[in-house]
Amino acid sequence: MSNTKEIQADYQAYRKELDKYTELCAQTPANSTAYQVYKHKKEEAWKNCDRLEVVLQAIAVAED
Protein backbone atom coordinates (compact mmCIF):
# COMPACT_ATOMS: atom_id res chain seq x y z
CA MET A 1 0.00 0.00 0.00
CA SER A 2 2.85 2.44 0.73
CA ASN A 3 4.11 1.88 -2.82
CA THR A 4 0.73 3.04 -4.09
CA LYS A 5 1.00 6.20 -1.98
CA GLU A 6 4.51 6.84 -3.30
CA ILE A 7 3.32 6.36 -6.87
CA GLN A 8 0.38 8.70 -6.24
CA ALA A 9 2.76 11.30 -4.78
CA ASP A 10 5.04 10.97 -7.81
CA TYR A 11 2.04 11.31 -10.11
CA GLN A 12 0.93 14.49 -8.33
CA ALA A 13 4.45 15.93 -8.58
CA TYR A 14 4.63 15.21 -12.31
CA ARG A 15 1.11 16.59 -12.77
CA LYS A 16 2.17 19.82 -11.06
CA GLU A 17 5.25 19.96 -13.30
CA LEU A 18 3.07 19.35 -16.37
CA ASP A 19 0.76 22.21 -15.39
CA LYS A 20 3.74 24.50 -14.76
CA TYR A 21 5.35 23.84 -18.14
CA THR A 22 2.02 24.03 -19.95
CA GLU A 23 1.57 27.51 -18.51
CA LEU A 24 5.13 28.53 -19.35
CA CYS A 25 4.67 27.32 -22.94
CA ALA A 26 1.51 29.40 -23.21
CA GLN A 27 3.36 32.51 -22.05
CA THR A 28 6.53 32.06 -24.13
CA PRO A 29 7.00 32.87 -27.83
CA ALA A 30 7.05 29.62 -29.82
CA ASN A 31 10.18 30.60 -31.74
CA SER A 32 12.32 30.98 -28.61
CA THR A 33 14.83 28.58 -27.13
CA ALA A 34 13.05 28.79 -23.78
CA TYR A 35 9.85 27.57 -25.42
CA GLN A 36 11.65 24.53 -26.81
CA VAL A 37 13.05 23.72 -23.36
CA TYR A 38 9.63 24.16 -21.72
CA LYS A 39 7.98 22.07 -24.43
CA HIS A 40 10.48 19.24 -23.91
CA LYS A 41 10.01 19.33 -20.12
CA LYS A 42 6.23 19.41 -20.60
CA GLU A 43 6.37 16.36 -22.86
CA GLU A 44 8.55 14.48 -20.35
CA ALA A 45 6.17 15.32 -17.51
CA TRP A 46 3.21 14.22 -19.65
CA LYS A 47 4.90 10.88 -20.42
CA ASN A 48 5.63 10.33 -16.73
CA CYS A 49 2.03 11.19 -15.76
CA ASP A 50 0.71 8.85 -18.42
CA ARG A 51 3.01 6.01 -17.32
CA LEU A 52 2.11 6.40 -13.64
CA GLU A 53 -1.59 6.64 -14.46
CA VAL A 54 -1.37 3.22 -16.13
CA VAL A 55 0.45 1.81 -13.10
CA LEU A 56 -2.16 3.21 -10.71
CA GLN A 57 -4.98 1.78 -12.82
CA ALA A 58 -3.28 -1.63 -12.82
CA ILE A 59 -2.93 -1.50 -9.04
CA ALA A 60 -6.60 -0.57 -8.67
CA VAL A 61 -7.63 -3.51 -10.87
CA ALA A 62 -5.35 -5.88 -8.95
CA GLU A 63 -6.80 -4.75 -5.62
CA ASP A 64 -10.40 -5.41 -6.75
JSON list of N, CA and C in Angstrom, two decimals:
[
{"chain": "A", "resi": 1, "resn": "MET", "atom": "N", "xyz": [0.82, -1.19, 0.00]},
{"chain": "A", "resi": 1, "resn": "MET", "atom": "CA", "xyz": [0.00, 0.00, 0.00]},
{"chain": "A", "resi": 1, "resn": "MET", "atom": "C", "xyz": [0.87, 1.26, 0.00]},
{"chain": "A", "resi": 2, "resn": "SER", "atom": "N", "xyz": [2.00, 1.24, 0.71]},
{"chain": "A", "resi": 2, "resn": "SER", "atom": "CA", "xyz": [2.85, 2.44, 0.73]},
{"chain": "A", "resi": 2, "resn": "SER", "atom": "C", "xyz": [3.42, 2.72, -0.66]},
{"chain": "A", "resi": 3, "resn": "ASN", "atom": "N", "xyz": [3.65, 1.66, -1.45]},
{"chain": "A", "resi": 3, "resn": "ASN", "atom": "CA", "xyz": [4.11, 1.88, -2.82]},
{"chain": "A", "resi": 3, "resn": "ASN", "atom": "C", "xyz": [3.07, 2.66, -3.61]},
{"chain": "A", "resi": 4, "resn": "THR", "atom": "N", "xyz": [1.80, 2.33, -3.40]},
{"chain": "A", "resi": 4, "resn": "THR", "atom": "CA", "xyz": [0.73, 3.04, -4.09]},
{"chain": "A", "resi": 4, "resn": "THR", "atom": "C", "xyz": [0.75, 4.52, -3.70]},
{"chain": "A", "resi": 5, "resn": "LYS", "atom": "N", "xyz": [0.95, 4.80, -2.43]},
{"chain": "A", "resi": 5, "resn": "LYS", "atom": "CA", "xyz": [1.00, 6.20, -1.98]},
{"chain": "A", "resi": 5, "resn": "LYS", "atom": "C", "xyz": [2.20, 6.93, -2.58]},
{"chain": "A", "resi": 6, "resn": "GLU", "atom": "N", "xyz": [3.33, 6.23, -2.68]},
{"chain": "A", "resi": 6, "resn": "GLU", "atom": "CA", "xyz": [4.51, 6.84, -3.30]},
{"chain": "A", "resi": 6, "resn": "GLU", "atom": "C", "xyz": [4.26, 7.12, -4.78]},
{"chain": "A", "resi": 7, "resn": "ILE", "atom": "N", "xyz": [3.63, 6.18, -5.46]},
{"chain": "A", "resi": 7, "resn": "ILE", "atom": "CA", "xyz": [3.32, 6.36, -6.87]},
{"chain": "A", "resi": 7, "resn": "ILE", "atom": "C", "xyz": [2.34, 7.52, -7.05]},
{"chain": "A", "resi": 8, "resn": "GLN", "atom": "N", "xyz": [1.34, 7.60, -6.18]},
{"chain": "A", "resi": 8, "resn": "GLN", "atom": "CA", "xyz": [0.38, 8.70, -6.24]},
{"chain": "A", "resi": 8, "resn": "GLN", "atom": "C", "xyz": [1.08, 10.04, -6.00]},
{"chain": "A", "resi": 9, "resn": "ALA", "atom": "N", "xyz": [2.01, 10.07, -5.06]},
{"chain": "A", "resi": 9, "resn": "ALA", "atom": "CA", "xyz": [2.76, 11.30, -4.78]},
{"chain": "A", "resi": 9, "resn": "ALA", "atom": "C", "xyz": [3.61, 11.69, -5.99]},
{"chain": "A", "resi": 10, "resn": "ASP", "atom": "N", "xyz": [4.26, 10.70, -6.60]},
{"chain": "A", "resi": 10, "resn": "ASP", "atom": "CA", "xyz": [5.04, 10.97, -7.81]},
{"chain": "A", "resi": 10, "resn": "ASP", "atom": "C", "xyz": [4.15, 11.50, -8.92]},
{"chain": "A", "resi": 11, "resn": "TYR", "atom": "N", "xyz": [2.98, 10.87, -9.07]},
{"chain": "A", "resi": 11, "resn": "TYR", "atom": "CA", "xyz": [2.04, 11.31, -10.11]},
{"chain": "A", "resi": 11, "resn": "TYR", "atom": "C", "xyz": [1.65, 12.77, -9.88]},
{"chain": "A", "resi": 12, "resn": "GLN", "atom": "N", "xyz": [1.33, 13.11, -8.64]},
{"chain": "A", "resi": 12, "resn": "GLN", "atom": "CA", "xyz": [0.93, 14.49, -8.33]},
{"chain": "A", "resi": 12, "resn": "GLN", "atom": "C", "xyz": [2.07, 15.48, -8.61]},
{"chain": "A", "resi": 13, "resn": "ALA", "atom": "N", "xyz": [3.30, 15.07, -8.31]},
{"chain": "A", "resi": 13, "resn": "ALA", "atom": "CA", "xyz": [4.45, 15.93, -8.58]},
{"chain": "A", "resi": 13, "resn": "ALA", "atom": "C", "xyz": [4.63, 16.15, -10.08]},
{"chain": "A", "resi": 14, "resn": "TYR", "atom": "N", "xyz": [4.51, 15.08, -10.86]},
{"chain": "A", "resi": 14, "resn": "TYR", "atom": "CA", "xyz": [4.63, 15.21, -12.31]},
{"chain": "A", "resi": 14, "resn": "TYR", "atom": "C", "xyz": [3.46, 16.01, -12.88]},
{"chain": "A", "resi": 15, "resn": "ARG", "atom": "N", "xyz": [2.29, 15.84, -12.30]},
{"chain": "A", "resi": 15, "resn": "ARG", "atom": "CA", "xyz": [1.11, 16.59, -12.77]},
{"chain": "A", "resi": 15, "resn": "ARG", "atom": "C", "xyz": [1.32, 18.09, -12.54]},
{"chain": "A", "resi": 16, "resn": "LYS", "atom": "N", "xyz": [1.88, 18.42, -11.38]},
{"chain": "A", "resi": 16, "resn": "LYS", "atom": "CA", "xyz": [2.17, 19.82, -11.06]},
{"chain": "A", "resi": 16, "resn": "LYS", "atom": "C", "xyz": [3.20, 20.38, -12.04]},
{"chain": "A", "resi": 17, "resn": "GLU", "atom": "N", "xyz": [4.22, 19.57, -12.34]},
{"chain": "A", "resi": 17, "resn": "GLU", "atom": "CA", "xyz": [5.25, 19.96, -13.30]},
{"chain": "A", "resi": 17, "resn": "GLU", "atom": "C", "xyz": [4.63, 20.16, -14.69]},
{"chain": "A", "resi": 18, "resn": "LEU", "atom": "N", "xyz": [3.74, 19.25, -15.08]},
{"chain": "A", "resi": 18, "resn": "LEU", "atom": "CA", "xyz": [3.07, 19.35, -16.37]},
{"chain": "A", "resi": 18, "resn": "LEU", "atom": "C", "xyz": [2.28, 20.65, -16.46]},
{"chain": "A", "resi": 19, "resn": "ASP", "atom": "N", "xyz": [1.53, 20.96, -15.42]},
{"chain": "A", "resi": 19, "resn": "ASP", "atom": "CA", "xyz": [0.76, 22.21, -15.39]},
{"chain": "A", "resi": 19, "resn": "ASP", "atom": "C", "xyz": [1.67, 23.44, -15.49]},
{"chain": "A", "resi": 20, "resn": "LYS", "atom": "N", "xyz": [2.78, 23.39, -14.76]},
{"chain": "A", "resi": 20, "resn": "LYS", "atom": "CA", "xyz": [3.74, 24.50, -14.76]},
{"chain": "A", "resi": 20, "resn": "LYS", "atom": "C", "xyz": [4.30, 24.73, -16.16]},
{"chain": "A", "resi": 21, "resn": "TYR", "atom": "N", "xyz": [4.75, 23.67, -16.82]},
{"chain": "A", "resi": 21, "resn": "TYR", "atom": "CA", "xyz": [5.35, 23.84, -18.14]},
{"chain": "A", "resi": 21, "resn": "TYR", "atom": "C", "xyz": [4.31, 24.13, -19.22]},
{"chain": "A", "resi": 22, "resn": "THR", "atom": "N", "xyz": [3.10, 23.67, -19.03]},
{"chain": "A", "resi": 22, "resn": "THR", "atom": "CA", "xyz": [2.02, 24.03, -19.95]},
{"chain": "A", "resi": 22, "resn": "THR", "atom": "C", "xyz": [1.78, 25.53, -19.89]},
{"chain": "A", "resi": 23, "resn": "GLU", "atom": "N", "xyz": [1.76, 26.07, -18.69]},
{"chain": "A", "resi": 23, "resn": "GLU", "atom": "CA", "xyz": [1.57, 27.51, -18.51]},
{"chain": "A", "resi": 23, "resn": "GLU", "atom": "C", "xyz": [2.74, 28.30, -19.08]},
{"chain": "A", "resi": 24, "resn": "LEU", "atom": "N", "xyz": [3.96, 27.83, -18.83]},
{"chain": "A", "resi": 24, "resn": "LEU", "atom": "CA", "xyz": [5.13, 28.53, -19.35]},
{"chain": "A", "resi": 24, "resn": "LEU", "atom": "C", "xyz": [5.14, 28.51, -20.88]},
{"chain": "A", "resi": 25, "resn": "CYS", "atom": "N", "xyz": [4.75, 27.40, -21.48]},
{"chain": "A", "resi": 25, "resn": "CYS", "atom": "CA", "xyz": [4.67, 27.32, -22.94]},
{"chain": "A", "resi": 25, "resn": "CYS", "atom": "C", "xyz": [3.66, 28.33, -23.47]},
{"chain": "A", "resi": 26, "resn": "ALA", "atom": "N", "xyz": [2.55, 28.47, -22.77]},
{"chain": "A", "resi": 26, "resn": "ALA", "atom": "CA", "xyz": [1.51, 29.40, -23.21]},
{"chain": "A", "resi": 26, "resn": "ALA", "atom": "C", "xyz": [1.97, 30.85, -23.14]},
{"chain": "A", "resi": 27, "resn": "GLN", "atom": "N", "xyz": [2.91, 31.13, -22.25]},
{"chain": "A", "resi": 27, "resn": "GLN", "atom": "CA", "xyz": [3.36, 32.51, -22.05]},
{"chain": "A", "resi": 27, "resn": "GLN", "atom": "C", "xyz": [4.63, 32.86, -22.83]},
{"chain": "A", "resi": 28, "resn": "THR", "atom": "N", "xyz": [5.24, 31.87, -23.49]},
{"chain": "A", "resi": 28, "resn": "THR", "atom": "CA", "xyz": [6.53, 32.06, -24.13]},
{"chain": "A", "resi": 28, "resn": "THR", "atom": "C", "xyz": [6.39, 32.01, -25.65]},
{"chain": "A", "resi": 29, "resn": "PRO", "atom": "N", "xyz": [7.06, 32.91, -26.36]},
{"chain": "A", "resi": 29, "resn": "PRO", "atom": "CA", "xyz": [7.00, 32.87, -27.83]},
{"chain": "A", "resi": 29, "resn": "PRO", "atom": "C", "xyz": [7.49, 31.52, -28.36]},
{"chain": "A", "resi": 30, "resn": "ALA", "atom": "N", "xyz": [6.76, 30.96, -29.31]},
{"chain": "A", "resi": 30, "resn": "ALA", "atom": "CA", "xyz": [7.05, 29.62, -29.82]},
{"chain": "A", "resi": 30, "resn": "ALA", "atom": "C", "xyz": [8.38, 29.52, -30.56]},
{"chain": "A", "resi": 31, "resn": "ASN", "atom": "N", "xyz": [8.92, 30.64, -31.01]},
{"chain": "A", "resi": 31, "resn": "ASN", "atom": "CA", "xyz": [10.18, 30.60, -31.74]},
{"chain": "A", "resi": 31, "resn": "ASN", "atom": "C", "xyz": [11.40, 30.80, -30.84]},
{"chain": "A", "resi": 32, "resn": "SER", "atom": "N", "xyz": [11.21, 30.76, -29.53]},
{"chain": "A", "resi": 32, "resn": "SER", "atom": "CA", "xyz": [12.32, 30.98, -28.61]},
{"chain": "A", "resi": 32, "resn": "SER", "atom": "C", "xyz": [12.92, 29.66, -28.13]},
{"chain": "A", "resi": 33, "resn": "THR", "atom": "N", "xyz": [14.16, 29.74, -27.70]},
{"chain": "A", "resi": 33, "resn": "THR", "atom": "CA", "xyz": [14.83, 28.58, -27.13]},
{"chain": "A", "resi": 33, "resn": "THR", "atom": "C", "xyz": [14.15, 28.15, -25.84]},
{"chain": "A", "resi": 34, "resn": "ALA", "atom": "N", "xyz": [13.73, 29.11, -25.05]},
{"chain": "A", "resi": 34, "resn": "ALA", "atom": "CA", "xyz": [13.05, 28.79, -23.78]},
{"chain": "A", "resi": 34, "resn": "ALA", "atom": "C", "xyz": [11.80, 27.97, -24.04]},
{"chain": "A", "resi": 35, "resn": "TYR", "atom": "N", "xyz": [11.06, 28.32, -25.08]},
{"chain": "A", "resi": 35, "resn": "TYR", "atom": "CA", "xyz": [9.85, 27.57, -25.42]},
{"chain": "A", "resi": 35, "resn": "TYR", "atom": "C", "xyz": [10.19, 26.11, -25.72]},
{"chain": "A", "resi": 36, "resn": "GLN", "atom": "N", "xyz": [11.25, 25.90, -26.47]},
{"chain": "A", "resi": 36, "resn": "GLN", "atom": "CA", "xyz": [11.65, 24.53, -26.81]},
{"chain": "A", "resi": 36, "resn": "GLN", "atom": "C", "xyz": [12.02, 23.74, -25.56]},
{"chain": "A", "resi": 37, "resn": "VAL", "atom": "N", "xyz": [12.70, 24.38, -24.62]},
{"chain": "A", "resi": 37, "resn": "VAL", "atom": "CA", "xyz": [13.05, 23.72, -23.36]},
{"chain": "A", "resi": 37, "resn": "VAL", "atom": "C", "xyz": [11.78, 23.40, -22.57]},
{"chain": "A", "resi": 38, "resn": "TYR", "atom": "N", "xyz": [10.88, 24.37, -22.45]},
{"chain": "A", "resi": 38, "resn": "TYR", "atom": "CA", "xyz": [9.63, 24.16, -21.72]},
{"chain": "A", "resi": 38, "resn": "TYR", "atom": "C", "xyz": [8.80, 23.06, -22.37]},
{"chain": "A", "resi": 39, "resn": "LYS", "atom": "N", "xyz": [8.76, 23.07, -23.70]},
{"chain": "A", "resi": 39, "resn": "LYS", "atom": "CA", "xyz": [7.98, 22.07, -24.43]},
{"chain": "A", "resi": 39, "resn": "LYS", "atom": "C", "xyz": [8.53, 20.67, -24.16]},
{"chain": "A", "resi": 40, "resn": "HIS", "atom": "N", "xyz": [9.86, 20.54, -24.18]},
{"chain": "A", "resi": 40, "resn": "HIS", "atom": "CA", "xyz": [10.48, 19.24, -23.91]},
{"chain": "A", "resi": 40, "resn": "HIS", "atom": "C", "xyz": [10.16, 18.78, -22.48]},
{"chain": "A", "resi": 41, "resn": "LYS", "atom": "N", "xyz": [10.30, 19.68, -21.52]},
{"chain": "A", "resi": 41, "resn": "LYS", "atom": "CA", "xyz": [10.01, 19.33, -20.12]},
{"chain": "A", "resi": 41, "resn": "LYS", "atom": "C", "xyz": [8.53, 18.99, -19.94]},
{"chain": "A", "resi": 42, "resn": "LYS", "atom": "N", "xyz": [7.66, 19.70, -20.65]},
{"chain": "A", "resi": 42, "resn": "LYS", "atom": "CA", "xyz": [6.23, 19.41, -20.60]},
{"chain": "A", "resi": 42, "resn": "LYS", "atom": "C", "xyz": [5.95, 18.02, -21.15]},
{"chain": "A", "resi": 43, "resn": "GLU", "atom": "N", "xyz": [6.57, 17.68, -22.26]},
{"chain": "A", "resi": 43, "resn": "GLU", "atom": "CA", "xyz": [6.37, 16.36, -22.86]},
{"chain": "A", "resi": 43, "resn": "GLU", "atom": "C", "xyz": [6.88, 15.25, -21.95]},
{"chain": "A", "resi": 44, "resn": "GLU", "atom": "N", "xyz": [8.01, 15.47, -21.30]},
{"chain": "A", "resi": 44, "resn": "GLU", "atom": "CA", "xyz": [8.55, 14.48, -20.35]},
{"chain": "A", "resi": 44, "resn": "GLU", "atom": "C", "xyz": [7.60, 14.31, -19.16]},
{"chain": "A", "resi": 45, "resn": "ALA", "atom": "N", "xyz": [7.10, 15.41, -18.63]},
{"chain": "A", "resi": 45, "resn": "ALA", "atom": "CA", "xyz": [6.17, 15.32, -17.51]},
{"chain": "A", "resi": 45, "resn": "ALA", "atom": "C", "xyz": [4.89, 14.60, -17.93]},
{"chain": "A", "resi": 46, "resn": "TRP", "atom": "N", "xyz": [4.42, 14.88, -19.14]},
{"chain": "A", "resi": 46, "resn": "TRP", "atom": "CA", "xyz": [3.21, 14.22, -19.65]},
{"chain": "A", "resi": 46, "resn": "TRP", "atom": "C", "xyz": [3.44, 12.71, -19.76]},
{"chain": "A", "resi": 47, "resn": "LYS", "atom": "N", "xyz": [4.58, 12.31, -20.29]},
{"chain": "A", "resi": 47, "resn": "LYS", "atom": "CA", "xyz": [4.90, 10.88, -20.42]},
{"chain": "A", "resi": 47, "resn": "LYS", "atom": "C", "xyz": [4.94, 10.21, -19.05]},
{"chain": "A", "resi": 48, "resn": "ASN", "atom": "N", "xyz": [5.55, 10.89, -18.08]},
{"chain": "A", "resi": 48, "resn": "ASN", "atom": "CA", "xyz": [5.63, 10.33, -16.73]},
{"chain": "A", "resi": 48, "resn": "ASN", "atom": "C", "xyz": [4.24, 10.22, -16.09]},
{"chain": "A", "resi": 49, "resn": "CYS", "atom": "N", "xyz": [3.41, 11.24, -16.28]},
{"chain": "A", "resi": 49, "resn": "CYS", "atom": "CA", "xyz": [2.03, 11.19, -15.76]},
{"chain": "A", "resi": 49, "resn": "CYS", "atom": "C", "xyz": [1.28, 10.03, -16.40]},
{"chain": "A", "resi": 50, "resn": "ASP", "atom": "N", "xyz": [1.41, 9.90, -17.69]},
{"chain": "A", "resi": 50, "resn": "ASP", "atom": "CA", "xyz": [0.71, 8.85, -18.42]},
{"chain": "A", "resi": 50, "resn": "ASP", "atom": "C", "xyz": [1.15, 7.47, -17.93]},
{"chain": "A", "resi": 51, "resn": "ARG", "atom": "N", "xyz": [2.45, 7.30, -17.78]},
{"chain": "A", "resi": 51, "resn": "ARG", "atom": "CA", "xyz": [3.01, 6.01, -17.32]},
{"chain": "A", "resi": 51, "resn": "ARG", "atom": "C", "xyz": [2.51, 5.68, -15.91]},
{"chain": "A", "resi": 52, "resn": "LEU", "atom": "N", "xyz": [2.54, 6.65, -15.01]},
{"chain": "A", "resi": 52, "resn": "LEU", "atom": "CA", "xyz": [2.11, 6.40, -13.64]},
{"chain": "A", "resi": 52, "resn": "LEU", "atom": "C", "xyz": [0.61, 6.20, -13.55]},
{"chain": "A", "resi": 53, "resn": "GLU", "atom": "N", "xyz": [-0.14, 6.85, -14.42]},
{"chain": "A", "resi": 53, "resn": "GLU", "atom": "CA", "xyz": [-1.59, 6.64, -14.46]},
{"chain": "A", "resi": 53, "resn": "GLU", "atom": "C", "xyz": [-1.91, 5.18, -14.79]},
{"chain": "A", "resi": 54, "resn": "VAL", "atom": "N", "xyz": [-1.18, 4.63, -15.75]},
{"chain": "A", "resi": 54, "resn": "VAL", "atom": "CA", "xyz": [-1.37, 3.22, -16.13]},
{"chain": "A", "resi": 54, "resn": "VAL", "atom": "C", "xyz": [-1.03, 2.31, -14.95]},
{"chain": "A", "resi": 55, "resn": "VAL", "atom": "N", "xyz": [0.05, 2.61, -14.26]},
{"chain": "A", "resi": 55, "resn": "VAL", "atom": "CA", "xyz": [0.45, 1.81, -13.10]},
{"chain": "A", "resi": 55, "resn": "VAL", "atom": "C", "xyz": [-0.62, 1.88, -12.02]},
{"chain": "A", "resi": 56, "resn": "LEU", "atom": "N", "xyz": [-1.13, 3.06, -11.74]},
{"chain": "A", "resi": 56, "resn": "LEU", "atom": "CA", "xyz": [-2.16, 3.21, -10.71]},
{"chain": "A", "resi": 56, "resn": "LEU", "atom": "C", "xyz": [-3.44, 2.48, -11.09]},
{"chain": "A", "resi": 57, "resn": "GLN", "atom": "N", "xyz": [-3.79, 2.52, -12.37]},
{"chain": "A", "resi": 57, "resn": "GLN", "atom": "CA", "xyz": [-4.98, 1.78, -12.82]},
{"chain": "A", "resi": 57, "resn": "GLN", "atom": "C", "xyz": [-4.77, 0.28, -12.66]},
{"chain": "A", "resi": 58, "resn": "ALA", "atom": "N", "xyz": [-3.58, -0.20, -12.97]},
{"chain": "A", "resi": 58, "resn": "ALA", "atom": "CA", "xyz": [-3.28, -1.63, -12.82]},
{"chain": "A", "resi": 58, "resn": "ALA", "atom": "C", "xyz": [-3.35, -2.04, -11.35]},
{"chain": "A", "resi": 59, "resn": "ILE", "atom": "N", "xyz": [-2.86, -1.20, -10.47]},
{"chain": "A", "resi": 59, "resn": "ILE", "atom": "CA", "xyz": [-2.93, -1.50, -9.04]},
{"chain": "A", "resi": 59, "resn": "ILE", "atom": "C", "xyz": [-4.38, -1.55, -8.59]},
{"chain": "A", "resi": 60, "resn": "ALA", "atom": "N", "xyz": [-5.18, -0.60, -9.05]},
{"chain": "A", "resi": 60, "resn": "ALA", "atom": "CA", "xyz": [-6.60, -0.57, -8.67]},
{"chain": "A", "resi": 60, "resn": "ALA", "atom": "C", "xyz": [-7.31, -1.83, -9.14]},
{"chain": "A", "resi": 61, "resn": "VAL", "atom": "N", "xyz": [-7.01, -2.28, -10.34]},
{"chain": "A", "resi": 61, "resn": "VAL", "atom": "CA", "xyz": [-7.63, -3.51, -10.87]},
{"chain": "A", "resi": 61, "resn": "VAL", "atom": "C", "xyz": [-7.17, -4.71, -10.05]},
{"chain": "A", "resi": 62, "resn": "ALA", "atom": "N", "xyz": [-5.89, -4.76, -9.72]},
{"chain": "A", "resi": 62, "resn": "ALA", "atom": "CA", "xyz": [-5.35, -5.88, -8.95]},
{"chain": "A", "resi": 62, "resn": "ALA", "atom": "C", "xyz": [-5.93, -5.94, -7.54]},
{"chain": "A", "resi": 63, "resn": "GLU", "atom": "N", "xyz": [-6.25, -4.78, -6.98]},
{"chain": "A", "resi": 63, "resn": "GLU", "atom": "CA", "xyz": [-6.80, -4.75, -5.62]},
{"chain": "A", "resi": 63, "resn": "GLU", "atom": "C", "xyz": [-8.27, -5.13, -5.57]},
{"chain": "A", "resi": 64, "resn": "ASP", "atom": "N", "xyz": [-8.96, -5.07, -6.71]},
{"chain": "A", "resi": 64, "resn": "ASP", "atom": "CA", "xyz": [-10.40, -5.41, -6.75]},
{"chain": "A", "resi": 64, "resn": "ASP", "atom": "C", "xyz": [-10.64, -6.88, -6.66]}
]
